[in-house]
Structure formats: structure tokens, C-alpha cells
DNA sequence: TGTCATGGCTAATGGTCAGTAGCCAAGATC
DNA sequence: GATCTTGGCTACTGACCATTAGCCATGACA
């Protein structure tokens, strides 16, 4: 990863690998590298030099593509919450049965946390690193997301389908299980995403007393 | 919290509040302040000046009591895992029934994460901030802790008391639920620690299919 | 009363880092 | 061919920070 000052000095200004790479791809590459590094090292410990090195350019050159380091984090975190909410909406659309709605909601929740584990992991760990108003935006979406699960559980309890002493504890435990997935799941490990989604769906139904 | 340089200059070297405070108390105060600040701002964002200010002294003066900032973090994190393991041992001691062992293990897990939410919160978020060999020590204890739950669940399944498709997913989901508690629980909120412990105990038994 | 240990303090050190300034090559466009 | 835009680069700035060096007041103790 390191290079001598001499090598750096002699490198041509426009490396060949940049040819044929449109601006959008470069931006996406930066975003991806930042995400990976934020997940591995944490936001504060990741330097613009690190992110630049991961895409083959110098730290200051990043500012031709992004406005700030904080902006990279905010984009990742807000995007993550929006996607989770959109996935949830899609999961329950056209379904009436409350039990089936919960199963699909949980499966979508687990799928996202397994498939986008870095986003979810960073999204949960770096909330405190976000400055206002971005932090408030993320927290508002998190609250919205939790409310969807809790109200679903309350509805199931009202209908007599679910049996829970406290809907909020049920919703928290179900959501926190999923958040945990983003910290231990590895592609190619013991379980596939589908297996995980299905089993956690079962677990959620057991939690609400409707196995 | 801020003060003008003039005020700082004129302050006497030995503030009156330090009188009658033994060394051990000062050390404990520093540890406590560091824990709170690490939880609120993150380890990297907390400065020695912050910690000093929280106990009424200057940053450099802290070094009369602690060896380094990293040492403060390591002490917190290793202590947290040791306590969790000790609590678990105490919870299952003298109990043979696997169902009762799981209930008590989960209740101890939840109690710790509610009563010591800052320790648990920092302990989970700052693993990446730990340098070796402390990080390895913490991870080894985490692995040990998880194994206790998983083997308990496997034993329950062997005995025909529990019904789980995968013990590892059951153990992860139970532990992750508890970890979540440390991020949302507030003393004096909707639930007491006892209520929480009992309800999560129930939830865990539902998860393993032995309600 | 004199000496010493303790635990404050300020100043300095050595390092890091986000972001800016300004230069320049190459492709695109006129 | 001339000019403009794009996206690299190096050098620099201003700020921050963990830790060390060295000073000194206070209280304990001889």
C-alpha cells in the first residue's frame, strides 16, 4: 500500500487505468471504498488518504468527486435507511394477513442486513459520528422503521393472532436480531441469505407467539 | 464547560474539592468519566482533555493516574467480558434443568446489558478501536461467551426439550437481542430491569421452542 | 522545622489529518 | 490548431491531539 516518494513523483499525472472510466463509476468506486474502510476501521480512523489509496488516487484528488468526508458517511447512512424502509414497503404491499406481513417484513429486514452488511453495520455503529442535521434525519427514519414493526405486532395482538406482553420489546428484539446479523454474517459461510431469512422469519413468529 | 485562559491561569494548583479524595476514588472517577464519554462520543472522538475536564483536572494530569487512553478502553472492555462470563457462571451454577439454565443465562445477560449499558455499548462498538493483544483477548472471551449459549441450546435440543433448526442462529439471535438492549434501555423508562429480564427470558424460550 | 511524595499545572513535542491552492496533462470541443 | 474542462498531482495550512518534560504547592511525616 505504501510507496516511496520517488515512485510517487515519477508517476504520470493521468494513470492509464483512468481511461474509459466515466465520472459516475469513479464516484461509485469512492463510495464503495469509503464504505468498506468505514466498516473495517471506523469513520474517524479512516483518512481521506486511505480512501484515495483504495481507488488509486491521492487523498486531495477525492475532492474533485465528493464534497467532504462527512458527506460520504451521510450519503451511506441515509441511503441505508431509505432502502430499508423501501424494502419494508415492498414486502408488505398487497398482503393483508398480519402474520404473513410480519414474516415478509422480517425476511426483508434480514435479507438487507445480510446482503448489505457493511451498510447496515456502519449505519448502526456510526450514528454518533453524524453531524446535524444528518443525524436527526437518520434517527427519524430509524424511528419510522421501528414503528412499522411495532404497529404490525400491535395489530396482530389486537386480532388475537399474536400473543406478546409488550409490543415494543417484541419489535426491538426482532430488529436487534437482524442488526446482529450484519456484524457476524459472511458470504459463503455456514448459511445462505435465503436460509437466514427463512429461519429468522420463523424465530420472529415464535417471538410473537404465532409459530 | 469551557473557561477563559485567564480563569485557568488564576486557578490555584490544588482545587479544594480534591481534599479528602483518596487515589483510588480519583482513578475510579476517571474510569467512570472515560466510560461515559466513550459511550457518548466514541473512543476516537474523546480527548484526554475531555476526560480531564469531566473530573475537574487538565488532560496531562490524568497521566498521574492512568498509563494511557488506550489502557482505559482496554480495562473497560476486558472487565466487561469477564463480568459477563462470571455472571453467566453464577447464573447456571447449581441448576441442572437445561430450560432453567437457559432462562437464567438469558436473564443474567439482559440484566447486565441493562444495568451496565454503557460498558456493554462501548464493549460492542469499540472492538475495532482496541489494539492487540487486547482485541484478541476480548474476542476470545466473546467467543467463549457465545459458545456457552450455543452448547446449552444444543444440549437442550439433544434432550428433546428445545426444537431449533440451527443452534448457532438461536444463540446469535438471543445474544444480539440483549446487545440491543444496551443501545436503547434507559433507567426510569417504560420497563424496569426485572421486567426486561423476565420478558426476554420468555422470548428466548420461545425462540428455542420451549415456551 | 525540614524533607519528601503526590498530584496538580503549563509548555512543548511530534505526529496526524481534513481540506485548500494552485499547477499541469490530456481529451473534448470549437 | 487553439481553447476549455476534467481530474489528476504536490505543497501547504490550520487545527487537533496523545503524551512528555519539568515546575510547584500542599500535606504527610521525620
Short mmCIF file of C-alpha atoms (C1' of nucleotides) in Angstrom, two decimals:
data_model
loop_
_atom_site.label_atom_id
_atom_site.label_comp_id
_atom_site.label_asym_id
_atom_site.label_seq_id
_atom_site.Cartn_x
_atom_site.Cartn_y
_atom_site.Cartn_z
CA UNK A 1 0.00 0.00 0.00
CA UNK A 2 2.89 2.37 0.72
CA UNK A 3 5.16 3.76 -1.97
CA UNK A 4 8.38 5.71 -1.92
CA UNK A 5 8.25 9.46 -2.55
CA UNK A 6 10.34 8.89 -5.68
CA UNK A 7 7.81 6.48 -7.20
CA UNK A 8 5.06 8.92 -6.39
CA UNK A 9 6.92 11.76 -8.04
CA UNK A 10 7.63 9.85 -11.24
CA UNK A 11 4.13 8.52 -11.71
CA UNK A 12 2.41 10.18 -14.68
CA UNK A 13 -0.39 12.52 -13.79
CA UNK A 14 -3.04 10.53 -15.60
CA UNK A 15 -2.64 6.82 -14.90
CA UNK A 16 -3.77 4.57 -17.77
CA UNK A 17 -6.43 2.85 -15.67
CA UNK A 18 -8.46 6.02 -15.54
CA UNK A 19 -9.05 5.91 -19.29
CA UNK A 20 -12.58 4.93 -20.23
CA UNK A 21 -13.81 5.35 -16.67
CA UNK A 22 -16.76 7.72 -16.58
CA UNK A 23 -17.21 10.11 -13.70
CA UNK A 24 -20.13 8.16 -12.25
CA UNK A 25 -18.05 4.98 -11.95
CA UNK A 26 -15.30 6.80 -10.12
CA UNK A 27 -17.80 8.29 -7.71
CA UNK A 28 -19.31 4.87 -7.10
CA UNK A 29 -15.85 3.39 -6.56
CA UNK A 30 -15.06 6.03 -3.97
CA UNK A 31 -18.32 5.43 -2.19
CA UNK A 32 -17.69 1.69 -2.12
CA UNK A 33 -14.14 2.08 -0.85
CA UNK A 34 -15.26 4.51 1.81
CA UNK A 35 -17.98 2.11 2.93
CA UNK A 36 -15.55 -0.77 3.22
CA UNK A 37 -13.00 1.29 5.11
CA UNK A 38 -15.59 2.84 7.42
CA UNK A 39 -16.74 -0.70 8.26
CA UNK A 40 -13.23 -2.05 8.80
CA UNK A 41 -11.60 0.84 10.63
CA UNK A 42 -14.42 3.12 11.71
CA UNK A 43 -15.25 6.53 10.30
CA UNK A 44 -12.91 8.53 12.48
CA UNK A 45 -9.93 6.25 11.87
CA UNK A 46 -10.37 6.25 8.10
CA UNK A 47 -8.42 9.01 6.38
CA UNK A 48 -9.07 10.58 3.02
CA UNK A 49 -5.64 9.26 2.07
CA UNK A 50 -6.87 5.72 2.85
CA UNK A 51 -9.94 6.15 0.67
CA UNK A 52 -7.90 7.66 -2.13
CA UNK A 53 -5.38 4.82 -2.00
CA UNK A 54 -8.22 2.29 -2.25
CA UNK A 55 -9.25 3.74 -5.63
CA UNK A 56 -5.70 4.50 -6.81
CA UNK A 57 -5.56 8.27 -6.34
CA UNK A 58 -4.28 10.72 -3.72
CA UNK A 59 -6.38 11.98 -0.87
CA UNK A 60 -6.82 15.55 -2.08
CA UNK A 61 -7.90 14.33 -5.54
CA UNK A 62 -11.03 12.91 -3.93
CA UNK A 63 -12.36 16.44 -3.59
CA UNK A 64 -12.86 16.55 -7.36
CA UNK A 65 -15.61 13.98 -6.80
CA UNK A 66 -17.00 14.41 -3.28
CA UNK A 67 -17.64 17.46 -1.18
CA UNK A 68 -16.38 16.13 2.17
CA UNK A 69 -15.63 13.03 4.19
CA UNK A 70 -18.71 13.64 6.29
CA UNK A 71 -20.82 13.81 3.16
CA UNK A 72 -19.68 10.32 2.19
CA UNK A 73 -20.83 8.98 5.55
CA UNK A 74 -24.14 10.82 5.47
CA UNK A 75 -24.90 9.54 1.97
CA UNK A 76 -24.23 5.95 3.04
CA UNK A 77 -26.31 6.19 6.20
CA UNK A 78 -29.33 7.98 4.81
CA UNK A 79 -29.33 5.72 1.76
CA UNK A 80 -29.30 2.69 4.03
CA UNK A 81 -32.34 3.78 5.99
CA UNK A 82 -34.26 4.75 2.85
CA UNK A 83 -33.57 1.35 1.33
CA UNK A 84 -34.66 -0.49 4.47
CA UNK A 85 -37.93 1.44 4.50
CA UNK A 86 -38.50 0.92 0.79
CA UNK A 87 -37.83 -2.81 1.15
CA UNK A 88 -40.29 -2.97 4.01
CA UNK A 89 -42.97 -1.21 1.98
CA UNK A 90 -42.44 -3.61 -0.89
CA UNK A 91 -42.52 -6.60 1.46
CA UNK A 92 -45.95 -5.87 2.91
CA UNK A 93 -47.55 -4.47 -0.26
CA UNK A 94 -50.55 -6.46 -1.38
CA UNK A 95 -50.56 -8.67 1.72
CA UNK A 96 -53.37 -8.46 4.24
CA UNK A 97 -52.69 -11.29 6.66
CA UNK A 98 -50.81 -9.83 9.61
CA UNK A 99 -48.82 -13.00 10.19
CA UNK A 100 -47.66 -13.05 6.59
CA UNK A 101 -46.87 -9.35 6.76
CA UNK A 102 -44.63 -9.91 9.75
CA UNK A 103 -42.88 -12.85 8.12
CA UNK A 104 -42.20 -10.84 4.97
CA UNK A 105 -41.08 -7.78 6.91
CA UNK A 106 -38.61 -9.82 8.92
CA UNK A 107 -37.33 -11.64 5.86
CA UNK A 108 -36.72 -8.32 4.12
CA UNK A 109 -35.03 -6.99 7.23
CA UNK A 110 -32.70 -9.99 7.43
CA UNK A 111 -32.01 -10.02 3.70
CA UNK A 112 -30.91 -6.43 3.80
CA UNK A 113 -28.67 -6.93 6.81
CA UNK A 114 -27.03 -9.96 5.21
CA UNK A 115 -26.71 -8.64 1.65
CA UNK A 116 -25.69 -5.14 2.67
CA UNK A 117 -23.90 -5.97 5.86
CA UNK A 118 -21.35 -3.20 5.54
CA UNK A 119 -24.01 -0.52 5.04
CA UNK A 120 -26.04 -1.86 7.93
CA UNK A 121 -23.00 -2.25 10.15
CA UNK A 122 -21.75 1.27 9.53
CA UNK A 123 -25.30 2.59 9.68
CA UNK A 124 -25.61 1.32 13.21
CA UNK A 125 -22.17 2.00 14.58
CA UNK A 126 -21.56 5.48 13.22
CA UNK A 127 -24.76 7.25 14.19
CA UNK A 128 -22.78 9.27 16.70
CA UNK A 129 -20.31 10.32 14.03
CA UNK A 130 -23.03 12.03 12.01
CA UNK A 131 -23.42 15.75 12.44
CA UNK A 132 -26.71 17.57 12.36
CA UNK A 133 -28.98 17.71 10.52
CA UNK A 134 -27.99 14.36 9.06
CA UNK A 135 -28.07 12.53 12.37
CA UNK A 136 -31.62 13.73 13.03
CA UNK A 137 -32.65 12.58 9.57
CA UNK A 138 -31.28 9.09 10.13
CA UNK A 139 -32.81 8.84 13.60
CA UNK A 140 -36.20 9.91 12.28
CA UNK A 141 -36.08 7.16 9.68
CA UNK A 142 -35.00 4.59 12.24
CA UNK A 143 -37.89 5.56 14.41
CA UNK A 144 -40.25 5.28 11.46
CA UNK A 145 -38.88 1.87 10.65
CA UNK A 146 -39.29 0.58 14.19
CA UNK A 147 -42.82 1.94 14.34
CA UNK A 148 -43.79 -0.16 11.34
CA UNK A 149 -42.79 -3.34 13.15
CA UNK A 150 -44.33 -2.35 16.43
CA UNK A 151 -47.67 -1.35 14.91
CA UNK A 152 -47.76 -4.56 12.92
CA UNK A 153 -47.24 -6.53 16.12
CA UNK A 154 -49.88 -4.47 17.93
CA UNK A 155 -52.34 -5.13 15.14
CA UNK A 156 -51.61 -8.85 15.27
CA UNK A 157 -52.17 -8.80 19.03
CA UNK A 158 -55.47 -6.94 18.59
CA UNK A 159 -56.60 -9.51 16.07
CA UNK A 160 -55.73 -12.27 18.51
CA UNK A 161 -53.11 -13.73 16.16
CA UNK A 162 -50.10 -12.71 18.21
CA UNK A 163 -49.60 -13.01 21.96
CA UNK A 164 -47.00 -10.59 23.32
CA UNK A 165 -46.71 -8.95 26.76
CA UNK A 166 -45.18 -5.78 25.23
CA UNK A 167 -45.14 -4.99 21.54
CA UNK A 168 -42.17 -2.69 21.90
CA UNK A 169 -39.97 -5.38 23.38
CA UNK A 170 -41.01 -7.76 20.65
CA UNK A 171 -40.23 -5.22 17.93
CA UNK A 172 -36.88 -4.30 19.47
CA UNK A 173 -35.84 -7.89 19.89
CA UNK A 174 -36.76 -8.74 16.31
CA UNK A 175 -34.97 -5.71 14.89
CA UNK A 176 -31.90 -6.16 17.09
CA UNK A 177 -31.57 -9.78 15.97
CA UNK A 178 -31.34 -8.54 12.42
CA UNK A 179 -28.85 -5.83 13.27
CA UNK A 180 -26.70 -8.53 14.81
CA UNK A 181 -26.67 -10.40 11.50
CA UNK A 182 -24.76 -7.52 9.93
CA UNK A 183 -21.95 -8.00 12.41
CA UNK A 184 -21.34 -11.71 12.00
CA UNK A 185 -22.69 -12.76 8.58
CA UNK A 186 -20.16 -13.71 5.93
CA UNK A 187 -20.97 -14.60 2.34
CA UNK A 188 -20.07 -18.25 1.75
CA UNK A 189 -20.30 -19.15 5.42
CA UNK A 190 -22.46 -21.63 7.25
CA UNK A 191 -25.76 -20.19 5.99
CA UNK A 192 -27.08 -18.71 2.77
CA UNK A 193 -29.06 -15.49 2.79
CA UNK A 194 -32.24 -17.44 2.00
CA UNK A 195 -31.74 -19.86 4.87
CA UNK A 196 -31.13 -16.97 7.21
CA UNK A 197 -34.19 -15.05 6.07
CA UNK A 198 -36.41 -18.08 6.48
CA UNK A 199 -35.10 -19.09 9.89
CA UNK A 200 -35.27 -15.60 11.30
CA UNK A 201 -38.79 -15.34 9.92
CA UNK A 202 -39.66 -18.43 11.96
CA UNK A 203 -37.94 -17.03 15.02
CA UNK A 204 -39.88 -13.77 14.77
CA UNK A 205 -43.16 -15.66 14.58
CA UNK A 206 -42.14 -17.66 17.64
CA UNK A 207 -41.34 -14.42 19.45
CA UNK A 208 -44.81 -13.04 18.81
CA UNK A 209 -46.36 -16.36 19.78
CA UNK A 210 -47.63 -17.37 16.34
CA UNK A 211 -45.34 -20.19 15.19
CA UNK B 1 -17.55 23.50 30.33
CA UNK B 2 -15.20 25.98 28.62
CA UNK B 3 -13.23 28.58 30.52
CA UNK B 4 -11.11 31.56 29.57
CA UNK B 5 -7.33 31.22 29.65
CA UNK B 6 -7.29 33.91 32.37
CA UNK B 7 -9.52 31.88 34.67
CA UNK B 8 -7.40 28.85 34.06
CA UNK B 9 -4.24 30.77 34.86
CA UNK B 10 -5.57 32.17 38.11
CA UNK B 11 -6.99 28.92 39.40
CA UNK B 12 -4.98 27.60 42.36
CA UNK B 13 -2.98 24.49 41.70
CA UNK B 14 -4.82 22.39 44.23
CA UNK B 15 -8.59 22.88 43.98
CA UNK B 16 -10.39 22.42 47.33
CA UNK B 17 -12.60 19.59 46.03
CA UNK B 18 -9.60 17.28 45.82
CA UNK B 19 -9.17 17.27 49.58
CA UNK B 20 -10.13 14.04 51.25
CA UNK B 21 -10.29 12.18 47.92
CA UNK B 22 -8.06 9.11 48.04
CA UNK B 23 -6.19 7.99 44.98
CA UNK B 24 -8.49 5.05 44.36
CA UNK B 25 -11.54 7.30 44.16
CA UNK B 26 -9.85 9.56 41.65
CA UNK B 27 -8.93 6.60 39.49
CA UNK B 28 -12.48 5.30 39.66
CA UNK B 29 -13.81 8.74 38.76
CA UNK B 30 -11.57 8.89 35.73
CA UNK B 31 -12.64 5.44 34.63
CA UNK B 32 -16.28 6.38 35.01
CA UNK B 33 -15.89 9.64 33.11
CA UNK B 34 -13.98 7.89 30.35
CA UNK B 35 -16.70 5.26 30.06
CA UNK B 36 -19.43 7.85 29.79
CA UNK B 37 -17.54 9.90 27.23
CA UNK B 38 -16.55 6.85 25.17
CA UNK B 39 -20.22 5.88 25.07
CA UNK B 40 -21.43 9.37 24.16
CA UNK B 41 -18.78 10.45 21.69
CA UNK B 42 -16.88 7.32 20.75
CA UNK B 43 -13.34 6.42 21.77
CA UNK B 44 -11.59 8.22 18.96
CA UNK B 45 -13.55 11.43 19.40
CA UNK B 46 -12.98 11.60 23.13
CA UNK B 47 -9.85 13.51 24.09
CA UNK B 48 -7.81 13.27 27.23
CA UNK B 49 -8.75 16.91 27.77
CA UNK B 50 -12.44 15.89 27.74
CA UNK B 51 -11.86 13.18 30.31
CA UNK B 52 -9.80 15.50 32.47
CA UNK B 53 -12.47 18.20 32.34
CA UNK B 54 -15.10 15.67 33.43
CA UNK B 55 -13.20 15.07 36.67
CA UNK B 56 -12.06 18.66 37.11
CA UNK B 57 -8.41 18.41 36.10
CA UNK B 58 -6.32 19.04 32.95
CA UNK B 59 -5.65 16.39 30.34
CA UNK B 60 -1.97 15.85 31.12
CA UNK B 61 -2.71 15.45 34.84
CA UNK B 62 -4.55 12.24 34.01
CA UNK B 63 -1.21 10.58 33.44
CA UNK B 64 -0.55 10.70 37.18
CA UNK B 65 -3.35 8.10 37.45
CA UNK B 66 -3.56 6.15 34.21
CA UNK B 67 -0.92 4.91 31.80
CA UNK B 68 -2.67 5.74 28.53
CA UNK B 69 -6.00 6.43 26.87
CA UNK B 70 -5.92 3.04 25.23
CA UNK B 71 -5.38 1.41 28.60
CA UNK B 72 -8.59 2.99 29.87
CA UNK B 73 -10.51 1.46 26.99
CA UNK B 74 -8.89 -1.95 27.33
CA UNK B 75 -9.63 -2.06 31.04
CA UNK B 76 -13.28 -1.27 30.42
CA UNK B 77 -13.68 -3.81 27.65
CA UNK B 78 -11.88 -6.72 29.23
CA UNK B 79 -13.62 -6.06 32.55
CA UNK B 80 -16.97 -6.12 30.77
CA UNK B 81 -16.40 -9.52 29.20
CA UNK B 82 -15.04 -11.01 32.43
CA UNK B 83 -18.10 -9.82 34.30
CA UNK B 84 -20.48 -11.21 31.69
CA UNK B 85 -18.78 -14.59 31.88
CA UNK B 86 -18.73 -14.55 35.69
CA UNK B 87 -22.43 -13.63 35.78
CA UNK B 88 -23.19 -16.48 33.42
CA UNK B 89 -21.29 -18.97 35.55
CA UNK B 90 -23.15 -17.80 38.64
CA UNK B 91 -26.48 -17.99 36.80
CA UNK B 92 -26.19 -21.63 35.82
CA UNK B 93 -24.39 -22.86 38.95
CA UNK B 94 -26.36 -25.48 40.83
CA UNK B 95 -29.03 -25.77 38.14
CA UNK B 96 -29.41 -28.93 36.10
CA UNK B 97 -32.55 -28.39 34.07
CA UNK B 98 -31.48 -27.12 30.65
CA UNK B 99 -34.57 -24.99 30.25
CA UNK B 100 -33.97 -23.29 33.59
CA UNK B 101 -30.30 -22.85 32.75
CA UNK B 102 -31.21 -21.03 29.57
CA UNK B 103 -33.73 -18.83 31.32
CA UNK B 104 -31.21 -17.84 33.97
CA UNK B 105 -28.45 -17.30 31.43
CA UNK B 106 -30.64 -15.01 29.39
CA UNK B 107 -31.85 -13.12 32.42
CA UNK B 108 -28.25 -12.53 33.54
CA UNK B 109 -27.36 -11.44 30.01
CA UNK B 110 -30.21 -8.94 29.90
CA UNK B 111 -29.60 -7.68 33.41
CA UNK B 112 -26.00 -6.92 32.60
CA UNK B 113 -26.86 -5.12 29.38
CA UNK B 114 -29.48 -3.01 31.14
CA UNK B 115 -27.60 -2.25 34.36
CA UNK B 116 -24.27 -1.70 32.67
CA UNK B 117 -25.48 -0.35 29.39
CA UNK B 118 -22.54 1.97 28.87
CA UNK B 119 -19.98 -0.78 29.38
CA UNK B 120 -21.88 -3.13 27.11
CA UNK B 121 -22.44 -0.45 24.50
CA UNK B 122 -18.79 0.59 24.38
CA UNK B 123 -17.74 -3.04 24.60
CA UNK B 124 -19.59 -3.79 21.42
CA UNK B 125 -18.90 -0.66 19.42
CA UNK B 126 -15.22 -0.16 20.13
CA UNK B 127 -13.83 -3.60 19.44
CA UNK B 128 -12.13 -2.22 16.36
CA UNK B 129 -10.52 0.54 18.41
CA UNK B 130 -8.66 -1.96 20.57
CA UNK B 131 -5.10 -2.74 19.67
CA UNK B 132 -3.50 -6.12 20.03
CA UNK B 133 -3.20 -8.09 22.17
CA UNK B 134 -6.21 -6.59 23.94
CA UNK B 135 -8.53 -7.02 20.98
CA UNK B 136 -7.68 -10.71 20.75
CA UNK B 137 -8.30 -11.10 24.46
CA UNK B 138 -11.75 -9.54 24.19
CA UNK B 139 -12.66 -11.56 21.11
CA UNK B 140 -11.60 -14.80 22.78
CA UNK B 141 -13.87 -14.05 25.72
CA UNK B 142 -16.75 -13.15 23.40
CA UNK B 143 -16.33 -16.41 21.61
CA UNK B 144 -16.26 -18.28 24.91
CA UNK B 145 -19.42 -16.50 25.98
CA UNK B 146 -21.28 -17.33 22.79
CA UNK B 147 -20.19 -20.95 22.99
CA UNK B 148 -21.82 -21.27 26.41
CA UNK B 149 -25.19 -20.30 24.97
CA UNK B 150 -24.82 -22.39 21.85
CA UNK B 151 -23.80 -25.54 23.72
CA UNK B 152 -26.64 -25.05 26.16
CA UNK B 153 -29.06 -24.87 23.25
CA UNK B 154 -27.50 -27.90 21.61
CA UNK B 155 -27.83 -29.86 24.81
CA UNK B 156 -31.47 -28.84 25.11
CA UNK B 157 -32.06 -29.97 21.54
CA UNK B 158 -30.35 -33.31 22.22
CA UNK B 159 -32.54 -33.83 25.25
CA UNK B 160 -35.60 -33.11 23.14
CA UNK B 161 -36.51 -30.07 25.25
CA UNK B 162 -35.65 -27.48 22.58
CA UNK B 163 -36.53 -27.54 18.91
CA UNK B 164 -34.21 -25.37 16.79
CA UNK B 165 -33.14 -25.75 13.16
CA UNK B 166 -29.70 -24.28 13.93
CA UNK B 167 -28.31 -23.74 17.41
CA UNK B 168 -25.92 -21.07 16.22
CA UNK B 169 -28.69 -18.90 14.83
CA UNK B 170 -30.65 -19.32 18.03
CA UNK B 171 -27.66 -18.33 20.16
CA UNK B 172 -26.81 -15.37 17.97
CA UNK B 173 -30.36 -14.09 17.93
CA UNK B 174 -30.66 -14.38 21.72
CA UNK B 175 -27.34 -12.66 22.36
CA UNK B 176 -27.97 -9.93 19.77
CA UNK B 177 -31.33 -9.13 21.35
CA UNK B 178 -29.50 -8.47 24.59
CA UNK B 179 -26.85 -6.37 22.95
CA UNK B 180 -29.63 -4.27 21.50
CA UNK B 181 -30.92 -3.58 25.00
CA UNK B 182 -27.71 -1.70 25.79
CA UNK B 183 -28.41 0.73 22.97
CA UNK B 184 -31.98 1.70 23.85
CA UNK B 185 -32.53 0.98 27.53
CA UNK B 186 -32.88 3.95 29.86
CA UNK B 187 -33.25 3.80 33.63
CA UNK B 188 -36.67 5.07 34.60
CA UNK B 189 -38.17 4.37 31.20
CA UNK B 190 -41.05 2.15 30.14
CA UNK B 191 -39.61 -1.03 31.69
CA UNK B 192 -37.71 -1.97 34.82
CA UNK B 193 -34.66 -4.20 34.65
CA UNK B 194 -36.64 -7.03 36.22
CA UNK B 195 -39.46 -6.76 33.71
CA UNK B 196 -36.96 -6.77 30.91
CA UNK B 197 -35.07 -9.78 32.22
CA UNK B 198 -38.25 -11.78 32.65
CA UNK B 199 -39.72 -10.92 29.27
CA UNK B 200 -36.51 -11.59 27.38
CA UNK B 201 -36.25 -14.87 29.27
CA UNK B 202 -39.67 -15.78 27.87
CA UNK B 203 -38.69 -14.67 24.41
CA UNK B 204 -35.55 -16.81 24.48
CA UNK B 205 -37.57 -19.85 25.48
CA UNK B 206 -39.98 -19.16 22.62
CA UNK B 207 -37.02 -18.90 20.24
CA UNK B 208 -35.78 -22.35 21.23
CA UNK B 209 -39.29 -23.75 21.01
CA UNK B 210 -39.79 -24.40 24.74
CA UNK B 211 -42.24 -21.73 25.90
"C1'" DT C 1 11.10 22.67 61.18
"C1'" DG C 2 12.73 20.31 57.14
"C1'" DT C 3 12.22 16.86 53.63
"C1'" DC C 4 9.71 14.15 50.50
"C1'" DA C 5 5.89 12.19 47.77
"C1'" DT C 6 1.80 13.37 45.50
"C1'" DG C 7 -0.83 15.29 42.16
"C1'" DG C 8 -1.87 19.37 40.26
"C1'" DC C 9 -0.21 22.74 36.43
"C1'" DT C 10 1.80 24.93 31.76
"C1'" DA C 11 4.59 24.41 27.83
"C1'" DA C 12 6.37 21.81 24.34
"C1'" DT C 13 6.85 17.84 21.10
"C1'" DG C 14 5.93 15.04 17.36
"C1'" DG C 15 2.52 13.47 14.78
"C1'" DT C 16 -1.88 13.30 12.11
"C1'" DC C 17 -5.46 14.94 9.27
"C1'" DA C 18 -9.31 17.42 6.51
"C1'" DG C 19 -9.40 20.47 3.33
"C1'" DT C 20 -7.39 24.36 0.07
"C1'" DA C 21 -4.33 26.43 -3.51
"C1'" DG C 22 -2.52 26.19 -7.47
"C1'" DC C 23 -0.10 23.54 -11.16
"C1'" DC C 24 -0.50 20.58 -15.25
"C1'" DA C 25 -1.53 16.86 -18.80
"C1'" DA C 26 -4.83 15.01 -21.79
"C1'" DG C 27 -9.02 14.61 -24.08
"C1'" DA C 28 -13.00 17.20 -25.85
"C1'" DT C 29 -14.80 20.86 -28.28
"C1'" DC C 30 -14.82 24.70 -31.22
"C1'" DG D 1 -4.80 24.15 -34.21
"C1'" DA D 2 -6.50 26.72 -30.16
"C1'" DT D 3 -9.03 26.71 -26.10
"C1'" DC D 4 -11.65 24.70 -22.35
"C1'" DT D 5 -12.81 21.23 -18.99
"C1'" DT D 6 -11.65 17.42 -16.25
"C1'" DG D 7 -9.31 15.14 -12.89
"C1'" DG D 8 -5.01 14.08 -11.55
"C1'" DC D 9 -0.89 15.91 -8.67
"C1'" DT D 10 2.24 18.34 -4.84
"C1'" DA D 11 2.68 21.64 -1.28
"C1'" DC D 12 0.66 23.85 2.26
"C1'" DT D 13 -2.42 25.45 6.09
"C1'" DG D 14 -4.60 25.37 10.34
"C1'" DA D 15 -6.22 22.64 13.72
"C1'" DC D 16 -6.11 18.98 16.92
"C1'" DC D 17 -4.22 15.51 19.96
"C1'" DA D 18 -1.66 11.96 22.98
"C1'" DT D 19 1.96 12.16 25.53
"C1'" DT D 20 6.29 14.02 27.88
"C1'" DA D 21 9.09 17.43 30.49
"C1'" DG D 22 9.59 19.93 34.04
"C1'" DC D 23 7.74 23.18 37.60
"C1'" DC D 24 5.48 23.86 42.09
"C1'" DA D 25 2.10 23.89 46.10
"C1'" DT D 26 0.35 21.10 49.59
"C1'" DG D 27 0.23 17.96 53.14
"C1'" DA D 28 2.41 13.93 55.48
"C1'" DC D 29 5.91 12.57 58.09
"C1'" DA D 30 10.55 12.53 60.26
#
